[in-house]
Amino acid sequence: MTELVKIFDTTLRDGEQSPGASMNTAEKLRLAIQLEKLGVDIIEAGFPAASEGDFDAVSQIAGRLKVTEVAGLARADKADIDCAWGAIKDAAKPRIHTFLATSDIHLEYKLRMNRDQVLAQVKDAVTYAKSLTDNVEFSAEDGSRSDRDFLCKVFEAAIAAGATTVNLPDTVGYAIPNEFADLVQYVMQHTPNIHKAIVSIHCHNDLGLATANTLAALAVGARQAEVTVNGIGERAGNTSLEEVVMALRTRNNYMPLHTNIKTEHIYPTSRLVSMITGIMVQPNKAIVGANAFSHEAGIHQDGVLKNPMTYEIMKPETIGLNANKLVLGKHSGRHALREHLKDLGYDLSDEELRLVFDKFKALADKKKHVVDEDLEAIVTEGVLRTTETFSLEYLHVSAGTTVMPMASVQLSINGRSIKGAGYGNGPIDAAYNTIAKLTHTESELLRFTVSALTGGTDAQGEVTVRLKENGLVALGRGSDPDIITASALAYINGLNRMEYLKSHPIERAQSL
Ligand code: KIV
Ligand code: ZN
């Protein structure tokens, strides 16, 4: 019998700390529902004390999920813990996750506390959290750079006060696999009451070792892995859910451990996270990258045709990667669309279905084969982004080898139509200049990327942009068969996210 590793997903909390990756409440709720379908054991839904928006998103997720535990993050103080509890108390399975740093460098420069004060605060915070719920996790921030014996004392105090999970983070991504495994083993051997809690690990990827460190810790007895989908997160990101889950599954002969993840939902979940956050997956990313299952070399292709196992250690179907299926055409009806969206995990209201159906028909007129990726894009752009300041009503560009590129644009700004025209050194530049003028925004375009959602010359173009304004960074994403329209949609989406960031100051940047 293999042992269970609990998967604690923090895409909505640590993942959301990726630069520019803010999500609105509808997007967070949709992702939480998908994560429950994927089978994660715990969803860290957010940091309720960080902002009203976070509190609201966490409480909506807590009220919605039936099976998965919902964790709210809190600093180790009463006010934060009260706030987290306020947001998660109606969850079927609530968990308070409280944390305090334990490394000398954090104690001296950030907290200005000594070790005794930290011990006392951990004891008080966990005792208080435990008075609200039985399910309490304590994290020793910067644990991997902490004094080992002090770390054991802190965990001992947390467990004595009622923590049922103790988490050892490699907050700055500094650890090396053997060293990290050795630390986990040391903590397990030198914390007298450790058998009363689950040992968890939480790694960051600054040296590209987050997955390796996580697996090394699981090999010596940790039984909860904290991860994010696509490995998104602060700086170089967090441990990637799909890498840990598929490593455990593929190398079960070496590590007799299993997870509750329904792996066939990995790829759709990865796509959803990219769609919602605007952070595209690099093509060579393990498991979910576009090239992860494609074989270029002739010798490999020949081998795979004879027997896939010659060069494939996993089957693409295992992660839910199907060749683009022809799903619907322009004669498909509303009922077929509703049923197909249900299969993809989108249970839409009548009003939402009406919106999606209209967009689907418009797309089916331009593009013969409407596949799952197209539908996902329609739902993400048409339904999840409901509270938008700016939306595109009309775009016309003229460009060519002999004319000055010009764009006419009509936008809806807070429900009011406004139009204008402008020039640029190309059609996209002209459209962007005009949109900036109409919205009175001054963002700098840091990055602009174009790709295709699927194969084929009639594929939808997918554009992602990275914008910067007054120190804030926002990502935007748009898709359309017309690449100029996709570019305008991506820019407008980025501007909407920028508006969202302006009205939701990210206090967490200072607090973590
Ligand atoms: O990286 C970290 O230390 C964290 C903790 C709050 C768990 O994200
Ligand atoms: Zn973290």
Coordinates of C-alpha atoms and ligand atoms in Angstrom, one line a residue:
M1 CA 0.0 0.0 0.0
T2 CA 1.5 3.3 -1.0
E3 CA 1.3 6.4 1.3
L4 CA -0.8 9.5 0.5
V5 CA 0.9 12.9 -0.2
K6 CA -1.5 15.7 0.3
I7 CA -1.5 18.3 -2.4
F8 CA -1.9 21.9 -1.0
D9 CA -2.5 24.2 -3.9
T10 CA -1.5 27.8 -3.4
T11 CA -2.0 29.1 -6.9
L12 CA -4.6 31.5 -5.7
R13 CA -2.4 32.9 -2.9
D14 CA 1.4 32.5 -3.6
G15 CA 0.7 32.0 -7.3
E16 CA -1.2 35.3 -7.5
Q17 CA 1.9 37.0 -6.2
S18 CA 3.5 36.5 -9.7
P19 CA 4.2 40.0 -11.0
G20 CA 1.0 41.1 -12.8
A21 CA -1.0 38.0 -12.2
S22 CA -3.9 39.5 -10.3
M23 CA -7.2 37.7 -10.8
N24 CA -10.7 39.0 -10.1
T25 CA -13.2 37.2 -7.8
A26 CA -15.1 35.5 -10.6
E27 CA -11.8 34.2 -12.1
K28 CA -10.6 33.0 -8.6
L29 CA -13.9 31.2 -8.0
R30 CA -13.8 29.5 -11.4
L31 CA -10.2 28.4 -10.7
A32 CA -11.1 27.1 -7.3
I33 CA -13.9 25.0 -8.8
Q34 CA -11.4 23.5 -11.3
L35 CA -8.9 22.8 -8.5
E36 CA -11.5 20.9 -6.6
K37 CA -12.3 18.9 -9.8
L38 CA -8.6 18.3 -10.2
G39 CA -8.6 16.7 -6.7
V40 CA -6.3 18.9 -4.7
D41 CA -6.7 18.2 -1.0
I42 CA -6.3 21.8 0.2
I43 CA -6.8 25.1 -1.7
E44 CA -5.1 28.2 -0.2
A45 CA -7.7 30.6 -1.4
G46 CA -5.9 33.8 -0.4
F47 CA -4.7 36.1 2.3
P48 CA -7.9 37.7 3.7
A49 CA -6.1 40.4 5.7
A50 CA -4.3 41.7 2.6
S51 CA -7.3 43.5 1.0
E52 CA -11.1 43.5 0.9
G53 CA -11.0 41.9 -2.5
D54 CA -9.0 39.0 -1.1
F55 CA -11.3 38.6 1.8
D56 CA -14.3 38.5 -0.5
A57 CA -12.8 36.0 -2.9
V58 CA -11.8 33.7 -0.1
S59 CA -15.2 33.8 1.5
Q60 CA -16.9 33.1 -1.8
I61 CA -14.7 30.1 -2.5
A62 CA -15.2 28.9 1.1
G63 CA -19.0 29.1 0.6
R64 CA -18.8 27.2 -2.7
L65 CA -16.5 24.2 -2.3
K66 CA -17.9 21.0 -0.9
V67 CA -15.0 18.5 -0.8
T68 CA -11.7 20.4 -0.7
E69 CA -10.3 22.0 2.4
V70 CA -10.1 25.8 2.1
A71 CA -7.2 27.6 3.8
G72 CA -6.9 31.3 4.6
L73 CA -3.4 32.7 5.2
A74 CA -2.8 34.8 8.3
R75 CA 0.3 36.4 9.9
A76 CA 0.7 35.1 13.5
D77 CA -1.4 37.7 15.2
K78 CA -5.0 37.9 16.4
A79 CA -6.3 40.5 13.9
D80 CA -5.0 38.5 10.9
I81 CA -6.3 35.2 12.3
D82 CA -9.7 36.7 13.0
C83 CA -9.8 38.0 9.4
A84 CA -8.8 34.7 7.9
W85 CA -11.4 32.9 10.1
G86 CA -14.1 35.4 9.1
A87 CA -13.5 34.5 5.4
I88 CA -13.3 30.7 5.7
K89 CA -15.6 29.9 8.6
D90 CA -18.5 28.8 6.4
A91 CA -16.3 26.4 4.4
A92 CA -17.1 22.7 4.6
K93 CA -13.5 22.1 5.7
P94 CA -11.8 25.3 6.8
R95 CA -8.1 25.6 7.7
I96 CA -6.3 28.5 9.2
H97 CA -2.7 28.8 7.9
T98 CA -0.6 31.0 10.1
F99 CA 3.0 31.9 9.7
L100 CA 6.0 33.6 11.3
A101 CA 9.6 33.8 10.2
T102 CA 12.2 31.8 12.1
S103 CA 15.6 32.6 10.4
D104 CA 18.0 34.9 12.3
I105 CA 18.1 37.3 9.3
H106 CA 14.3 37.7 9.3
L107 CA 14.3 38.0 13.1
E108 CA 17.0 40.7 13.2
Y109 CA 16.1 42.9 10.2
K110 CA 12.4 42.2 9.5
L111 CA 10.7 41.3 12.7
R112 CA 13.2 42.9 15.2
M113 CA 12.4 40.1 17.6
N114 CA 14.5 37.6 19.5
R115 CA 14.0 33.9 19.5
D116 CA 12.0 33.8 22.8
Q117 CA 9.6 36.4 21.5
V118 CA 9.1 34.4 18.3
L119 CA 8.4 31.2 20.3
A120 CA 5.9 33.0 22.5
Q121 CA 4.1 34.5 19.5
V122 CA 3.9 31.2 17.7
K123 CA 2.4 29.6 20.8
D124 CA -0.2 32.4 21.2
A125 CA -1.1 32.5 17.5
V126 CA -1.6 28.8 17.1
T127 CA -3.5 28.6 20.5
Y128 CA -5.8 31.3 19.3
A129 CA -6.3 29.7 15.8
K130 CA -7.0 26.4 17.5
S131 CA -9.8 28.0 19.6
L132 CA -11.5 28.7 16.3
T133 CA -10.9 25.5 14.3
D134 CA -9.2 22.1 14.8
N135 CA -7.5 22.4 11.5
V136 CA -4.5 24.7 11.9
E137 CA -1.3 24.8 9.9
F138 CA 1.8 26.7 11.0
S139 CA 4.6 27.7 8.6
A140 CA 8.1 28.7 9.7
E141 CA 8.9 31.3 7.0
D142 CA 12.5 31.1 5.7
G143 CA 12.6 27.8 7.5
S144 CA 15.4 26.4 5.3
R145 CA 17.7 29.2 6.4
S146 CA 16.8 28.9 10.1
D147 CA 18.9 27.4 12.9
R148 CA 17.9 23.7 12.9
D149 CA 17.4 23.4 16.7
F150 CA 15.4 26.6 16.9
L151 CA 13.2 25.4 14.0
C152 CA 12.5 22.2 16.0
K153 CA 11.6 24.2 19.1
V154 CA 9.2 26.3 17.1
F155 CA 7.6 23.3 15.5
E156 CA 7.4 21.6 18.9
A157 CA 5.6 24.7 20.4
A158 CA 3.3 25.0 17.4
I159 CA 2.3 21.3 17.7
A160 CA 1.9 21.6 21.4
A161 CA -0.5 24.5 20.9
G162 CA -2.6 22.5 18.4
A163 CA -1.1 22.8 14.9
T164 CA -2.0 19.7 12.9
T165 CA 0.3 20.5 10.0
V166 CA 3.8 22.1 10.2
N167 CA 5.2 23.5 7.1
L168 CA 8.9 24.0 6.3
P169 CA 9.2 26.6 3.5
D170 CA 12.3 27.2 1.4
T171 CA 11.0 30.8 1.1
V172 CA 13.9 32.2 -1.0
G173 CA 14.6 29.0 -3.1
Y174 CA 18.0 28.6 -1.5
A175 CA 18.1 24.9 -0.6
I176 CA 19.8 22.0 -2.5
P177 CA 17.9 18.7 -2.6
N178 CA 20.2 16.6 -0.4
E179 CA 20.6 19.4 2.1
F180 CA 16.8 20.0 2.2
A181 CA 16.0 16.3 2.7
D182 CA 18.6 16.2 5.5
L183 CA 16.9 19.2 7.2
V184 CA 13.4 17.6 6.9
Q185 CA 14.8 14.4 8.4
Y186 CA 16.6 16.3 11.2
V187 CA 13.3 18.1 12.1
M188 CA 11.4 14.8 12.1
Q189 CA 14.0 13.2 14.3
H190 CA 14.4 16.1 16.8
T191 CA 11.0 17.5 17.3
P192 CA 9.6 15.3 20.1
N193 CA 5.8 15.6 19.2
I194 CA 6.3 15.6 15.4
H195 CA 4.2 12.4 15.1
K196 CA 1.1 14.5 16.0
A197 CA 1.4 16.6 12.9
I198 CA 1.8 16.2 9.1
V199 CA 5.1 17.6 7.9
S200 CA 4.7 19.8 4.8
I201 CA 7.2 21.5 2.5
H202 CA 6.8 24.7 0.4
C203 CA 9.6 25.4 -2.1
H204 CA 10.4 28.3 -4.3
N205 CA 12.2 27.9 -7.6
D206 CA 15.0 30.6 -7.5
L207 CA 17.7 28.0 -8.4
G208 CA 15.3 25.9 -10.5
L209 CA 15.2 23.2 -7.7
A210 CA 11.7 23.6 -6.3
T211 CA 10.5 20.3 -7.6
A212 CA 13.7 18.4 -6.8
N213 CA 13.6 19.8 -3.2
T214 CA 10.0 18.9 -2.8
L215 CA 10.6 15.3 -4.0
A216 CA 13.7 14.9 -1.8
A217 CA 11.6 16.0 1.2
L218 CA 8.8 13.6 0.3
A219 CA 11.3 10.8 0.0
V220 CA 12.3 11.2 3.7
G221 CA 8.8 11.6 5.2
A222 CA 7.1 14.9 4.4
R223 CA 3.5 14.2 3.5
Q224 CA 2.1 17.5 2.2
A225 CA 3.5 19.3 -0.8
E226 CA 2.6 23.0 -1.3
V227 CA 2.5 23.7 -5.0
T228 CA 1.0 26.0 -7.7
V229 CA -0.3 25.1 -11.2
N230 CA 2.3 25.8 -13.9
G231 CA 4.7 26.7 -11.0
I232 CA 3.6 30.3 -11.0
G233 CA 4.5 32.5 -8.0
E234 CA 6.7 35.2 -6.6
R235 CA 10.0 35.7 -8.5
A236 CA 10.9 32.4 -10.2
G237 CA 7.8 30.8 -8.9
N238 CA 6.8 27.9 -6.6
T239 CA 7.0 24.1 -7.0
S240 CA 4.9 23.1 -9.9
L241 CA 1.9 20.9 -9.1
E242 CA 2.0 18.9 -12.3
E243 CA 5.7 18.1 -12.0
V244 CA 5.4 16.7 -8.5
V245 CA 2.2 14.8 -9.2
M246 CA 3.5 13.2 -12.4
A247 CA 6.9 12.4 -10.9
L248 CA 5.2 10.5 -8.1
R249 CA 2.9 8.7 -10.5
T250 CA 5.6 7.9 -13.2
R251 CA 8.2 6.9 -10.7
N252 CA 5.9 5.1 -8.3
N253 CA 8.3 2.1 -8.6
Y254 CA 11.0 4.3 -6.9
M255 CA 8.9 6.3 -4.5
P256 CA 5.8 4.4 -3.2
L257 CA 3.7 7.5 -2.8
H258 CA 0.5 8.6 -4.4
T259 CA -1.8 11.7 -4.5
N260 CA -5.5 12.2 -4.9
I261 CA -5.0 14.2 -8.2
K262 CA -7.1 13.2 -11.1
T263 CA -4.3 13.6 -13.6
E264 CA -6.6 13.8 -16.7
H265 CA -7.6 17.3 -15.4
I266 CA -4.0 18.6 -15.3
Y267 CA -3.8 20.0 -18.8
P268 CA -7.2 21.7 -18.8
T269 CA -6.3 23.2 -15.4
S270 CA -3.0 24.5 -16.7
R271 CA -4.7 26.1 -19.6
L272 CA -7.2 27.8 -17.4
V273 CA -4.5 29.2 -15.2
S274 CA -2.7 30.6 -18.3
M275 CA -6.0 32.1 -19.6
I276 CA -6.9 33.7 -16.3
T277 CA -3.5 35.0 -15.3
G278 CA -2.2 35.9 -18.8
I279 CA 1.0 34.0 -17.9
M280 CA 1.8 31.7 -20.7
V281 CA 3.6 28.4 -20.2
Q282 CA 7.1 28.2 -21.7
P283 CA 7.1 25.7 -24.6
N284 CA 9.6 23.4 -23.0
K285 CA 8.0 23.4 -19.6
A286 CA 7.8 19.8 -18.2
I287 CA 4.4 18.1 -18.4
V288 CA 2.3 21.0 -19.7
G289 CA 4.6 22.9 -22.2
A290 CA 3.5 22.8 -25.9
N291 CA 6.6 20.7 -26.7
A292 CA 6.4 18.3 -23.7
F293 CA 5.1 15.5 -25.9
S294 CA 6.3 16.4 -29.3
H295 CA 9.2 14.6 -30.9
E296 CA 11.3 16.3 -33.5
A297 CA 14.2 14.0 -34.0
G298 CA 13.6 11.4 -36.8
I299 CA 15.0 8.5 -34.7
H300 CA 12.6 9.5 -31.9
Q301 CA 9.6 9.8 -34.2
D302 CA 10.3 6.4 -35.6
G303 CA 10.7 4.8 -32.2
V304 CA 7.4 6.4 -30.9
L305 CA 5.5 5.1 -33.9
K306 CA 6.8 1.6 -33.3
N307 CA 6.1 1.8 -29.5
P308 CA 5.4 5.1 -27.7
M309 CA 7.2 3.9 -24.6
T310 CA 10.6 4.0 -26.5
Y311 CA 10.7 7.8 -25.9
E312 CA 7.6 8.6 -23.9
I313 CA 7.6 8.0 -20.2
M314 CA 4.0 9.3 -19.8
K315 CA 1.0 9.1 -22.1
P316 CA -0.3 12.5 -23.2
E317 CA -3.9 11.3 -22.4
T318 CA -2.9 10.8 -18.7
I319 CA -2.7 14.6 -18.3
G320 CA -5.8 15.2 -20.4
L321 CA -3.9 16.3 -23.5
N322 CA -6.0 15.3 -26.5
A323 CA -5.3 16.3 -30.1
N324 CA -7.5 19.3 -30.8
K325 CA -11.0 17.8 -31.1
L326 CA -13.4 19.2 -33.6
V327 CA -16.2 19.9 -31.2
L328 CA -18.8 22.2 -32.7
G329 CA -19.5 24.0 -36.0
K330 CA -21.6 26.9 -37.0
H331 CA -24.7 24.7 -37.2
S332 CA -24.4 23.5 -33.6
G333 CA -27.1 24.6 -31.3
R334 CA -27.3 26.1 -27.8
H335 CA -28.0 22.8 -26.2
A336 CA -24.9 21.1 -27.7
L337 CA -22.8 24.0 -26.6
R338 CA -24.1 23.9 -23.1
E339 CA -23.4 20.2 -22.8
H340 CA -19.9 20.5 -24.3
L341 CA -19.1 23.4 -21.9
K342 CA -20.3 21.2 -19.0
D343 CA -17.8 18.5 -20.1
L344 CA -15.1 21.1 -20.1
G345 CA -16.1 22.1 -16.5
Y346 CA -18.1 25.3 -17.2
D347 CA -21.6 25.2 -15.7
L348 CA -23.0 28.4 -17.1
S349 CA -26.1 30.4 -16.2
D350 CA -28.7 31.1 -19.0
E351 CA -27.4 34.6 -19.3
E352 CA -23.8 33.5 -19.5
L353 CA -24.7 30.9 -22.0
R354 CA -26.4 33.5 -24.2
L355 CA -23.2 35.6 -24.2
V356 CA -21.0 32.7 -25.0
F357 CA -23.3 31.4 -27.7
D358 CA -23.3 34.7 -29.5
K359 CA -19.5 34.8 -29.4
F360 CA -19.3 31.2 -30.5
K361 CA -21.5 31.8 -33.5
A362 CA -19.5 34.9 -34.5
L363 CA -16.3 32.8 -34.3
A364 CA -17.8 29.8 -36.1
D365 CA -18.6 32.2 -39.0
K366 CA -14.9 33.1 -39.3
K367 CA -13.4 29.7 -38.4
K368 CA -14.6 26.3 -39.5
H369 CA -13.4 24.2 -36.6
V370 CA -14.2 25.5 -33.2
V371 CA -12.1 23.5 -30.7
D372 CA -11.9 23.3 -26.9
E373 CA -9.1 26.0 -26.7
D374 CA -11.4 28.4 -28.6
L375 CA -14.3 27.7 -26.3
E376 CA -12.1 28.2 -23.2
A377 CA -10.9 31.5 -24.6
I378 CA -14.5 32.6 -25.2
V379 CA -15.6 31.7 -21.7
T380 CA -12.6 33.3 -20.1
E381 CA -12.9 36.5 -22.0
G382 CA -16.7 36.7 -22.2
V383 CA -17.9 35.4 -18.8
L384 CA -15.1 35.5 -16.2
R385 CA -14.1 39.1 -17.0
T386 CA -17.4 40.7 -16.0
T387 CA -16.4 43.8 -14.1
E388 CA -14.4 45.6 -16.7
T389 CA -13.8 49.3 -17.0
F390 CA -12.9 49.2 -20.7
S391 CA -14.2 47.1 -23.5
L392 CA -13.8 47.1 -27.2
E393 CA -16.9 47.9 -29.3
Y394 CA -15.3 48.5 -32.7
L395 CA -11.9 48.5 -34.3
H396 CA -10.9 49.4 -37.9
V397 CA -7.4 49.7 -39.1
S398 CA -5.9 50.6 -42.4
A399 CA -2.3 49.7 -43.1
G400 CA -0.1 48.6 -46.0
T401 CA 3.1 49.3 -47.8
T402 CA 2.0 52.7 -49.1
V403 CA -0.3 54.1 -46.4
M404 CA 0.2 55.6 -43.0
P405 CA -1.1 53.1 -40.5
M406 CA -4.3 54.4 -38.9
A407 CA -6.8 53.0 -36.4
S408 CA -10.4 54.0 -35.5
V409 CA -11.5 52.6 -32.2
Q410 CA -14.7 52.7 -30.3
L411 CA -14.6 51.7 -26.6
S412 CA -17.1 51.4 -23.9
I413 CA -15.7 53.1 -20.8
N414 CA -17.7 52.3 -17.7
G415 CA -20.7 51.7 -19.9
R416 CA -20.3 54.9 -22.0
S417 CA -19.3 54.7 -25.7
I418 CA -16.4 56.8 -26.8
K419 CA -14.6 56.8 -30.1
G420 CA -11.4 58.2 -31.7
A421 CA -8.7 57.7 -34.3
G422 CA -4.9 57.8 -34.3
Y423 CA -1.8 56.9 -36.2
G424 CA 1.2 54.7 -35.5
N425 CA 4.2 53.1 -37.1
G426 CA 2.2 50.0 -37.7
P427 CA -1.5 48.9 -37.3
I428 CA -1.0 47.6 -33.8
D429 CA 0.9 50.7 -32.7
A430 CA -1.9 52.8 -34.2
A431 CA -4.6 50.8 -32.3
Y432 CA -2.6 51.0 -29.1
N433 CA -2.0 54.8 -29.4
T434 CA -5.7 55.4 -29.9
I435 CA -6.7 53.2 -27.0
A436 CA -4.2 54.9 -24.7
K437 CA -5.6 58.3 -25.8
L438 CA -9.2 57.3 -25.3
T439 CA -8.6 55.7 -21.8
H440 CA -6.3 58.5 -20.6
T441 CA -3.7 55.8 -19.6
E442 CA 0.0 56.0 -19.8
S443 CA 1.2 52.4 -19.5
E444 CA 4.5 51.4 -20.9
L445 CA 4.4 48.2 -23.0
L446 CA 7.1 46.0 -21.6
R447 CA 6.4 42.8 -23.5
F448 CA 4.2 41.8 -26.5
T449 CA 3.9 38.1 -27.5
V450 CA 1.9 36.5 -30.3
S451 CA 1.1 32.8 -30.6
A452 CA -1.6 30.6 -32.1
L453 CA -4.2 29.0 -29.9
T454 CA -4.2 25.9 -32.2
G455 CA -2.7 24.8 -35.5
G456 CA -4.0 25.7 -38.9
T457 CA -4.0 29.0 -40.8
D458 CA -7.5 29.9 -39.5
A459 CA -6.3 29.5 -35.9
Q460 CA -7.1 32.2 -33.4
G461 CA -4.1 34.4 -32.6
E462 CA -3.3 34.7 -28.9
V463 CA -1.6 37.8 -27.8
T464 CA -0.2 38.5 -24.3
V465 CA 1.1 41.9 -23.1
R466 CA 2.9 43.1 -20.1
L467 CA 2.2 46.7 -19.1
K468 CA 3.7 49.0 -16.5
E469 CA 2.3 52.1 -15.0
N470 CA 3.5 53.9 -11.8
G471 CA 5.4 50.8 -10.6
L472 CA 2.4 48.5 -11.1
V473 CA 2.7 45.6 -13.6
A474 CA -0.3 44.0 -15.3
L475 CA -0.6 41.2 -17.8
G476 CA -3.2 41.2 -20.5
R477 CA -4.4 38.5 -22.9
G478 CA -6.7 38.4 -25.9
S479 CA -7.5 36.1 -28.7
D480 CA -9.2 36.5 -32.1
P481 CA -8.8 35.1 -35.6
D482 CA -7.6 38.6 -36.5
I483 CA -4.3 39.3 -34.9
I484 CA -4.8 43.1 -34.7
T485 CA -8.1 42.6 -32.9
A486 CA -6.4 40.0 -30.6
S487 CA -3.7 42.6 -29.9
A488 CA -6.2 45.3 -29.1
L489 CA -8.1 42.9 -26.8
A490 CA -4.9 41.9 -25.0
Y491 CA -4.0 45.6 -24.4
I492 CA -7.5 46.4 -23.1
N493 CA -7.5 43.4 -20.9
G494 CA -4.1 44.6 -19.5
L495 CA -5.5 48.0 -18.9
N496 CA -8.5 46.5 -17.1
R497 CA -6.2 44.5 -14.8
M498 CA -4.2 47.7 -14.2
E499 CA -7.4 49.4 -13.1
Y500 CA -8.1 46.4 -10.8
L501 CA -4.6 46.7 -9.3
K502 CA -5.0 50.4 -8.7
S503 CA -8.1 49.8 -6.7
H504 CA -6.7 46.8 -4.8
P505 CA -3.4 47.9 -3.4
I506 CA -1.3 44.8 -2.7
E507 CA -0.4 45.1 0.9
R508 CA 0.9 41.6 0.9
A509 CA 4.0 42.7 -1.0
Q510 CA 5.2 44.4 2.3
S511 CA 3.8 41.9 4.6
L512 CA 5.3 38.7 3.4
Ligands
KIV1 O1 7.3 31.2 0.9 C1 6.8 31.2 2.1 O2 7.5 31.2 3.1 C2 5.4 31.4 2.2 C3 4.8 31.2 3.5 C4 3.8 32.2 3.9 C5 4.3 29.8 3.6 O3 4.7 31.6 1.2
ZN2 ZN 5.9 31.0 -0.7

